[in-house]
Tab-separated table of C-alpha atoms in Angstrom:
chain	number	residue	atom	x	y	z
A	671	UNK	CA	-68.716	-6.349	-62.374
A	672	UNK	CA	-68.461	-8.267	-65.495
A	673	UNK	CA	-69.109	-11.814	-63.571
A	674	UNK	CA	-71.917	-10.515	-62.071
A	675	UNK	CA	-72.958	-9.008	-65.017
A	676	UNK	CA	-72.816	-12.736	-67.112
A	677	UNK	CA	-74.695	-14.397	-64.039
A	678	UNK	CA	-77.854	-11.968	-63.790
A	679	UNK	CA	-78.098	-12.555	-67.412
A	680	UNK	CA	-78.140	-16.149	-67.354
A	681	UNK	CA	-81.655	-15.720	-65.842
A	682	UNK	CA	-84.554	-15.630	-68.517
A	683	UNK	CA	-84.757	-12.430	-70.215
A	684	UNK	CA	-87.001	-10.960	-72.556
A	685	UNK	CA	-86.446	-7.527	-74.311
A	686	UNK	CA	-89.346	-5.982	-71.708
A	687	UNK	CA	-87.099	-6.631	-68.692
A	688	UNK	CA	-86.622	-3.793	-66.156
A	689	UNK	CA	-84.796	-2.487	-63.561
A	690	UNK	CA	-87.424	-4.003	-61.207
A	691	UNK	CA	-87.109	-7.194	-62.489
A	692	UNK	CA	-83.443	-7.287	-61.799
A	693	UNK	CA	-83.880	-6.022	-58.659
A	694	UNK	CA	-86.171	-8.627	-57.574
A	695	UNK	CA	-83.866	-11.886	-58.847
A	696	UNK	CA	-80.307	-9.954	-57.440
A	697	UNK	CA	-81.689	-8.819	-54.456
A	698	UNK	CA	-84.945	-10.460	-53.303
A	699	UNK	CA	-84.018	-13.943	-54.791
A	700	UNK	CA	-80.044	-13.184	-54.719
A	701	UNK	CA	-79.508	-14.950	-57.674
A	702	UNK	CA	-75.987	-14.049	-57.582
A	703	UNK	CA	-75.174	-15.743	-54.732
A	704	UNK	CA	-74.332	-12.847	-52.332
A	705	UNK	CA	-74.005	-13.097	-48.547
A	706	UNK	CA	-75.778	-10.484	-47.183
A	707	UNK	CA	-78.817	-8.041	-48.225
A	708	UNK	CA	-76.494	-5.195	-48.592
A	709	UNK	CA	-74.162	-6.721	-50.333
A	710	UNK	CA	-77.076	-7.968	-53.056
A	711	UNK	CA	-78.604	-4.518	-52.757
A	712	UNK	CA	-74.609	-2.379	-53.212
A	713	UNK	CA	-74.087	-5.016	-56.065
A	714	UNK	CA	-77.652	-4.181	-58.015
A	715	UNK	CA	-76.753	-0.739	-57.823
A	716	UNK	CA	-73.168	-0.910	-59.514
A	717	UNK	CA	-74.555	-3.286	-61.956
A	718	UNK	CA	-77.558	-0.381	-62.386
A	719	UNK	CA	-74.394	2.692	-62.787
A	720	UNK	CA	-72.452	0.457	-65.063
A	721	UNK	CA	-75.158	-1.251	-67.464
A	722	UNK	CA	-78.232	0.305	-66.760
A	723	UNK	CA	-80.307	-3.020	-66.551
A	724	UNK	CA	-83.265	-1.692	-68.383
A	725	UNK	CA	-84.485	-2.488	-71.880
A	726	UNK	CA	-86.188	0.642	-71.698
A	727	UNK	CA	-82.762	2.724	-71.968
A	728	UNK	CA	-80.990	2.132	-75.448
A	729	UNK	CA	-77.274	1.548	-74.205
A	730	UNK	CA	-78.304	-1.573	-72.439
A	731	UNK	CA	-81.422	-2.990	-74.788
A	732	UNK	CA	-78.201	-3.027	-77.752
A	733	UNK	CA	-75.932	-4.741	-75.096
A	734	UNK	CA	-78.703	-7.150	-74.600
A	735	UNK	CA	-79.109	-7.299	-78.301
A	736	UNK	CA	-75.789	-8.718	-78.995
A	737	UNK	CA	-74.927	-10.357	-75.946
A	738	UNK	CA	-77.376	-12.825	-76.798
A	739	UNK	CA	-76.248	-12.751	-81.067
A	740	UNK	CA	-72.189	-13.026	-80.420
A	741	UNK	CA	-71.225	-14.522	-77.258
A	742	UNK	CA	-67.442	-13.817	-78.344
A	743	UNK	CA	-68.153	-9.949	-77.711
A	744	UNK	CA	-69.733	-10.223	-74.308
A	745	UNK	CA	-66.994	-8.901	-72.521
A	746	UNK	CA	-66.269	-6.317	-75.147
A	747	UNK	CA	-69.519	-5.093	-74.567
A	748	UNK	CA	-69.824	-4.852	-71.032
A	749	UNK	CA	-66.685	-2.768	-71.247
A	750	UNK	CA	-68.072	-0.411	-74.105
A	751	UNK	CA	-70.954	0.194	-71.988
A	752	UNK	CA	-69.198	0.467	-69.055
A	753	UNK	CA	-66.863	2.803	-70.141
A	754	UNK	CA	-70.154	4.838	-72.068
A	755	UNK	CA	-71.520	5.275	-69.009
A	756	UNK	CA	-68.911	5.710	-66.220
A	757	UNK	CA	-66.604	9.058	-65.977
A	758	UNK	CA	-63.630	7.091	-64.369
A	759	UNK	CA	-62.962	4.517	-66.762
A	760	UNK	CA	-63.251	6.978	-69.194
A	761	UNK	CA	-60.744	9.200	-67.778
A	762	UNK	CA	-58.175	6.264	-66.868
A	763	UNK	CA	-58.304	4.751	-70.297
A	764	UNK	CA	-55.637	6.953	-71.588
A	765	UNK	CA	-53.451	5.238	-69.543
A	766	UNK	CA	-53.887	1.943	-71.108
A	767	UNK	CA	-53.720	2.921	-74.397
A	768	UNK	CA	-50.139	4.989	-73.719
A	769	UNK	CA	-48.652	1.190	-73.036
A	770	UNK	CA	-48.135	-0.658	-76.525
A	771	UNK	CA	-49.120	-4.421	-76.524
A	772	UNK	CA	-46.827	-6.832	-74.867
A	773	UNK	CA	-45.415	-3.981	-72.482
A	774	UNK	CA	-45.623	-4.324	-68.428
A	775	UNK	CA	-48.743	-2.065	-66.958
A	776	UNK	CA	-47.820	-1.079	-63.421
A	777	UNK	CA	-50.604	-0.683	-60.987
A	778	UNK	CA	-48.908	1.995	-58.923
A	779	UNK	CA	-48.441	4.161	-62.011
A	780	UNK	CA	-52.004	4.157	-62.525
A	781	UNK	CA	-52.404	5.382	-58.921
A	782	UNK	CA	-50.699	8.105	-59.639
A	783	UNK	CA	-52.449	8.784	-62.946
A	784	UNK	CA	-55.442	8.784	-61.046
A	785	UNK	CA	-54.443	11.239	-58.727
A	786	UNK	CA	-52.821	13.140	-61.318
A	787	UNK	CA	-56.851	13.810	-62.904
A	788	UNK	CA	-57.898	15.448	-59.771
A	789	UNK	CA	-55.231	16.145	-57.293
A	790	UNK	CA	-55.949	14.835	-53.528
A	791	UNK	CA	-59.239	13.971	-54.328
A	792	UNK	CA	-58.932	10.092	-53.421
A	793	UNK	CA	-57.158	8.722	-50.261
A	794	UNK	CA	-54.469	6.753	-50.892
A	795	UNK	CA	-56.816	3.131	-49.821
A	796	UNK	CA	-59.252	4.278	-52.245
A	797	UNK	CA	-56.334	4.845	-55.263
A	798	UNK	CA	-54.982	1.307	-54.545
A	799	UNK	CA	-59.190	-0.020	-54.758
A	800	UNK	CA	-59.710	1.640	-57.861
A	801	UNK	CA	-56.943	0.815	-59.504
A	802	UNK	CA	-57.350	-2.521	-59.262
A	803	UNK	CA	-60.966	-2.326	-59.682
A	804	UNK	CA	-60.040	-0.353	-63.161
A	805	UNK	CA	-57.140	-2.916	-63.876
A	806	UNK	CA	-59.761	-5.650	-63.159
A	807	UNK	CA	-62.176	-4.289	-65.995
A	808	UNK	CA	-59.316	-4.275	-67.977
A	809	UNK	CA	-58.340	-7.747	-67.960
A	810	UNK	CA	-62.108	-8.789	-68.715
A	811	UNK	CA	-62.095	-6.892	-71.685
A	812	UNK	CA	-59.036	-8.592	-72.875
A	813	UNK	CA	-56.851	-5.474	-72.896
A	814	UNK	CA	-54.303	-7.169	-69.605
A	815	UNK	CA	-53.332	-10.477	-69.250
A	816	UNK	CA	-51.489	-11.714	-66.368
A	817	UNK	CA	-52.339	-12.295	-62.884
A	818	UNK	CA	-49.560	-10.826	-60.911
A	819	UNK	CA	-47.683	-9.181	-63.479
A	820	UNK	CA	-49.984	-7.022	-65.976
A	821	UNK	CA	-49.048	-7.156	-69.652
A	822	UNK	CA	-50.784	-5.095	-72.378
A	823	UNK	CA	-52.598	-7.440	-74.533
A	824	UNK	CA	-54.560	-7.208	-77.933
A	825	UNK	CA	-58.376	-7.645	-77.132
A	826	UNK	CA	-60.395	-9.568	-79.522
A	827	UNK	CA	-62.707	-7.706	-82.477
A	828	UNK	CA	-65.934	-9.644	-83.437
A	829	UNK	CA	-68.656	-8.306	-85.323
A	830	UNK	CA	-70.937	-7.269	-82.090
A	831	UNK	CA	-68.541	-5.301	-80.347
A	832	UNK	CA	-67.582	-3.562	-83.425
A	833	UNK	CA	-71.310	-3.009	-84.133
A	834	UNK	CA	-71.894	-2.072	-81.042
A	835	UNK	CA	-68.934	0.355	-81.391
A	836	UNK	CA	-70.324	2.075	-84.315
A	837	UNK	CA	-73.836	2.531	-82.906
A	838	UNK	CA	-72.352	4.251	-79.264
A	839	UNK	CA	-70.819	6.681	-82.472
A	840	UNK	CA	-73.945	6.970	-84.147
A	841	UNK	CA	-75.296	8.158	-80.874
A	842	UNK	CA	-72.630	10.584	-80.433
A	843	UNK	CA	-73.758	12.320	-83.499
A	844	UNK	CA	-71.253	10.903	-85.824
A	845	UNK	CA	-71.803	9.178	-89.287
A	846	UNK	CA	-69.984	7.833	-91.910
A	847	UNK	CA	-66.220	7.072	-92.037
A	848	UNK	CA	-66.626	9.493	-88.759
A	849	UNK	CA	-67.733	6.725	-86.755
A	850	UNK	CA	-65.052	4.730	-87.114
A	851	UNK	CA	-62.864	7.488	-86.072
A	852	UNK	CA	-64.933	7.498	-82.395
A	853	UNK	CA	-63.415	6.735	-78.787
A	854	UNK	CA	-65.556	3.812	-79.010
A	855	UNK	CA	-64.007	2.186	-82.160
A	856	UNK	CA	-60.907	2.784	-80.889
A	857	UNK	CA	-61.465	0.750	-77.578
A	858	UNK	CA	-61.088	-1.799	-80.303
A	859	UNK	CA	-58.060	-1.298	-80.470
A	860	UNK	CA	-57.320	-2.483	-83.765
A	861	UNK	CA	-56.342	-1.722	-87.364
A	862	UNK	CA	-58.866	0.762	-89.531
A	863	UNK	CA	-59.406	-2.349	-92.093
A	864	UNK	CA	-59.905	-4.907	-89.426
A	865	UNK	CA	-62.715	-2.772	-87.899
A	866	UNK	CA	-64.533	-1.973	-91.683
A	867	UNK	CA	-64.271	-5.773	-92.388
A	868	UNK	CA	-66.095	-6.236	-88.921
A	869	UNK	CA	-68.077	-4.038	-89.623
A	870	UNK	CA	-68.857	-5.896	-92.932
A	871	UNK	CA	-69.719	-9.191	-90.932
A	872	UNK	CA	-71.480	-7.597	-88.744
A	873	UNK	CA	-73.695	-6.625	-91.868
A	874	UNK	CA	-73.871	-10.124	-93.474
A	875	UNK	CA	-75.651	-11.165	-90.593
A	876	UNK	CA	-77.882	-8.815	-90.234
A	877	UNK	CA	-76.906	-6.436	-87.337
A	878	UNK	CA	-76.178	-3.222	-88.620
A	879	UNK	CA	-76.353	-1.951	-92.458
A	880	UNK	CA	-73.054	-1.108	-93.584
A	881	UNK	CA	-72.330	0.098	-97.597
A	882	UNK	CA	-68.628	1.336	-98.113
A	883	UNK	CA	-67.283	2.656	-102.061
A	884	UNK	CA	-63.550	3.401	-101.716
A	885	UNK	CA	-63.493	5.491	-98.672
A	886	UNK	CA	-66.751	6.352	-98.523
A	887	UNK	CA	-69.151	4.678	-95.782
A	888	UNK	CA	-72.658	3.962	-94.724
A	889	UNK	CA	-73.689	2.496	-91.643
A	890	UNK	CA	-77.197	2.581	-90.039
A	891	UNK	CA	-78.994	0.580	-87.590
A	892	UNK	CA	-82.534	-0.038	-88.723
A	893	UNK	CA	-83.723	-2.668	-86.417
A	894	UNK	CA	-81.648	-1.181	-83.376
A	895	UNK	CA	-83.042	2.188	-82.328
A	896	UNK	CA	-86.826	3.372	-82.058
A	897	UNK	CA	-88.724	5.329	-83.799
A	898	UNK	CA	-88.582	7.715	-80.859
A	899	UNK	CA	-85.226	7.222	-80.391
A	900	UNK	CA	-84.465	8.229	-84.365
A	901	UNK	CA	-86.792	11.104	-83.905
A	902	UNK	CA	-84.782	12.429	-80.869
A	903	UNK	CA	-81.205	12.235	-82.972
A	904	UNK	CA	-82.645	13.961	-85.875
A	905	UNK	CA	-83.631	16.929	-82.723
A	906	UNK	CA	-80.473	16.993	-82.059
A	907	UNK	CA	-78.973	16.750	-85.251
């Protein structure tokens, strides 16, 4: 849904925009060019599992956040969240990450990893869909290239996915050199040092805070997350 995802954004947007408001430009005003109501209504609510489309959650207000600060990450983002948020791509991506870079991924084997999570759950139409749907999102993100013939690729790091990275961490409950350690940092996919010196850039302009001595680190998110929303980690904590 990452096309989609670019074109609803393209419409003005201001941080108090809701899931009404998207609702009324993708399916009242089908700004995304759809063919029929149900087809404008099915997409609004993938686009609503996937990203949440509401400033009022904080997964997609900090998607917003750098979408609009490092165009470079905007795929990398809409697969963090995506993969945040949805149980599936979560559970496939250990697939990907078994195939090192430049090797051939084969959507049939990921069929049968699919099947292999819950046994005769899916039909074997609905394996083929979501494997491509799943091999899809990973080509977005950077992590296939190919058309026909899938080859495991190095995605790009820029300082808001990274960021962005750290704070789905953060939320997670984990802090310091801990955070780079998290599932989300290593959908970077890349080296420990290339992620702290994104991390680092990511600082310099003002995104995150981020204070490393040796191996010890610091990284908050001051302008990022409420009051309430601080309040509610600290509960948890």
């Amino acid at each position: 849904m990452f096309e989609e995802l670019q074109e609803a954004l393209r419409q003005p947007t201001e941080f108090t925009v809701s899931k009404d408001d998207f609702r009324k430009a993708i399916v009242d005003e089908n700004c995304l060019n759809k063919r029929s109501g149900r087809t404008r209504l099915l997409t609004y609510r993938h686009l609503v599992d996937l990203y949440g489309l509401d400033t009022g959650t904080t997964l997609f207000r900090n998607l917003l956040h750098f979408w609009q600060r490092d165009p470079s990450a905007r795929a990398s983002l809409a697969f963090l969240c995506a993969y945040a948020r949805d149980p599936l791509l979560r559970s496939a991506t250990p697939f990907l990450f078994d195939h090192p870079i430049g090797s051939t991924v084969i959507r049939q084997n990921l069929e049968q990893f699919i099947d292999s999570l819950e046994t005769d759950r899916f039909s074997s139409a609905t394996l083929k869909s979501l494997a491509q749907n799943i091999s899809s999102s990973w080509t977005q993100a950077g992590y296939l290239s190919g058309r026909v013939r899938k080859i495991r690729s190095q995605p790009p790091v820029t300082p808001g996915a990274t960021a962005y990275a750290l704070l789905l961490g953060y939320l997670n409950g984990l802090r310091g050199m801990a955070l780079f350690e998290s599932e989300y940092v290593n959908l970077l996919d890349c080296p420990l040092e290339m992620a702290l010196d994104s991390a680092a850039e990511a600082s310099r302009r003002g995104w995150i805070v981020f204070k490393r001595i040796g191996n010890v680190v610091e990284v908050l998110f001051p302008n990022l997350l409420t009051a309430a929303e601080m309040e509610l980690l600290r509960e948890q904590g």
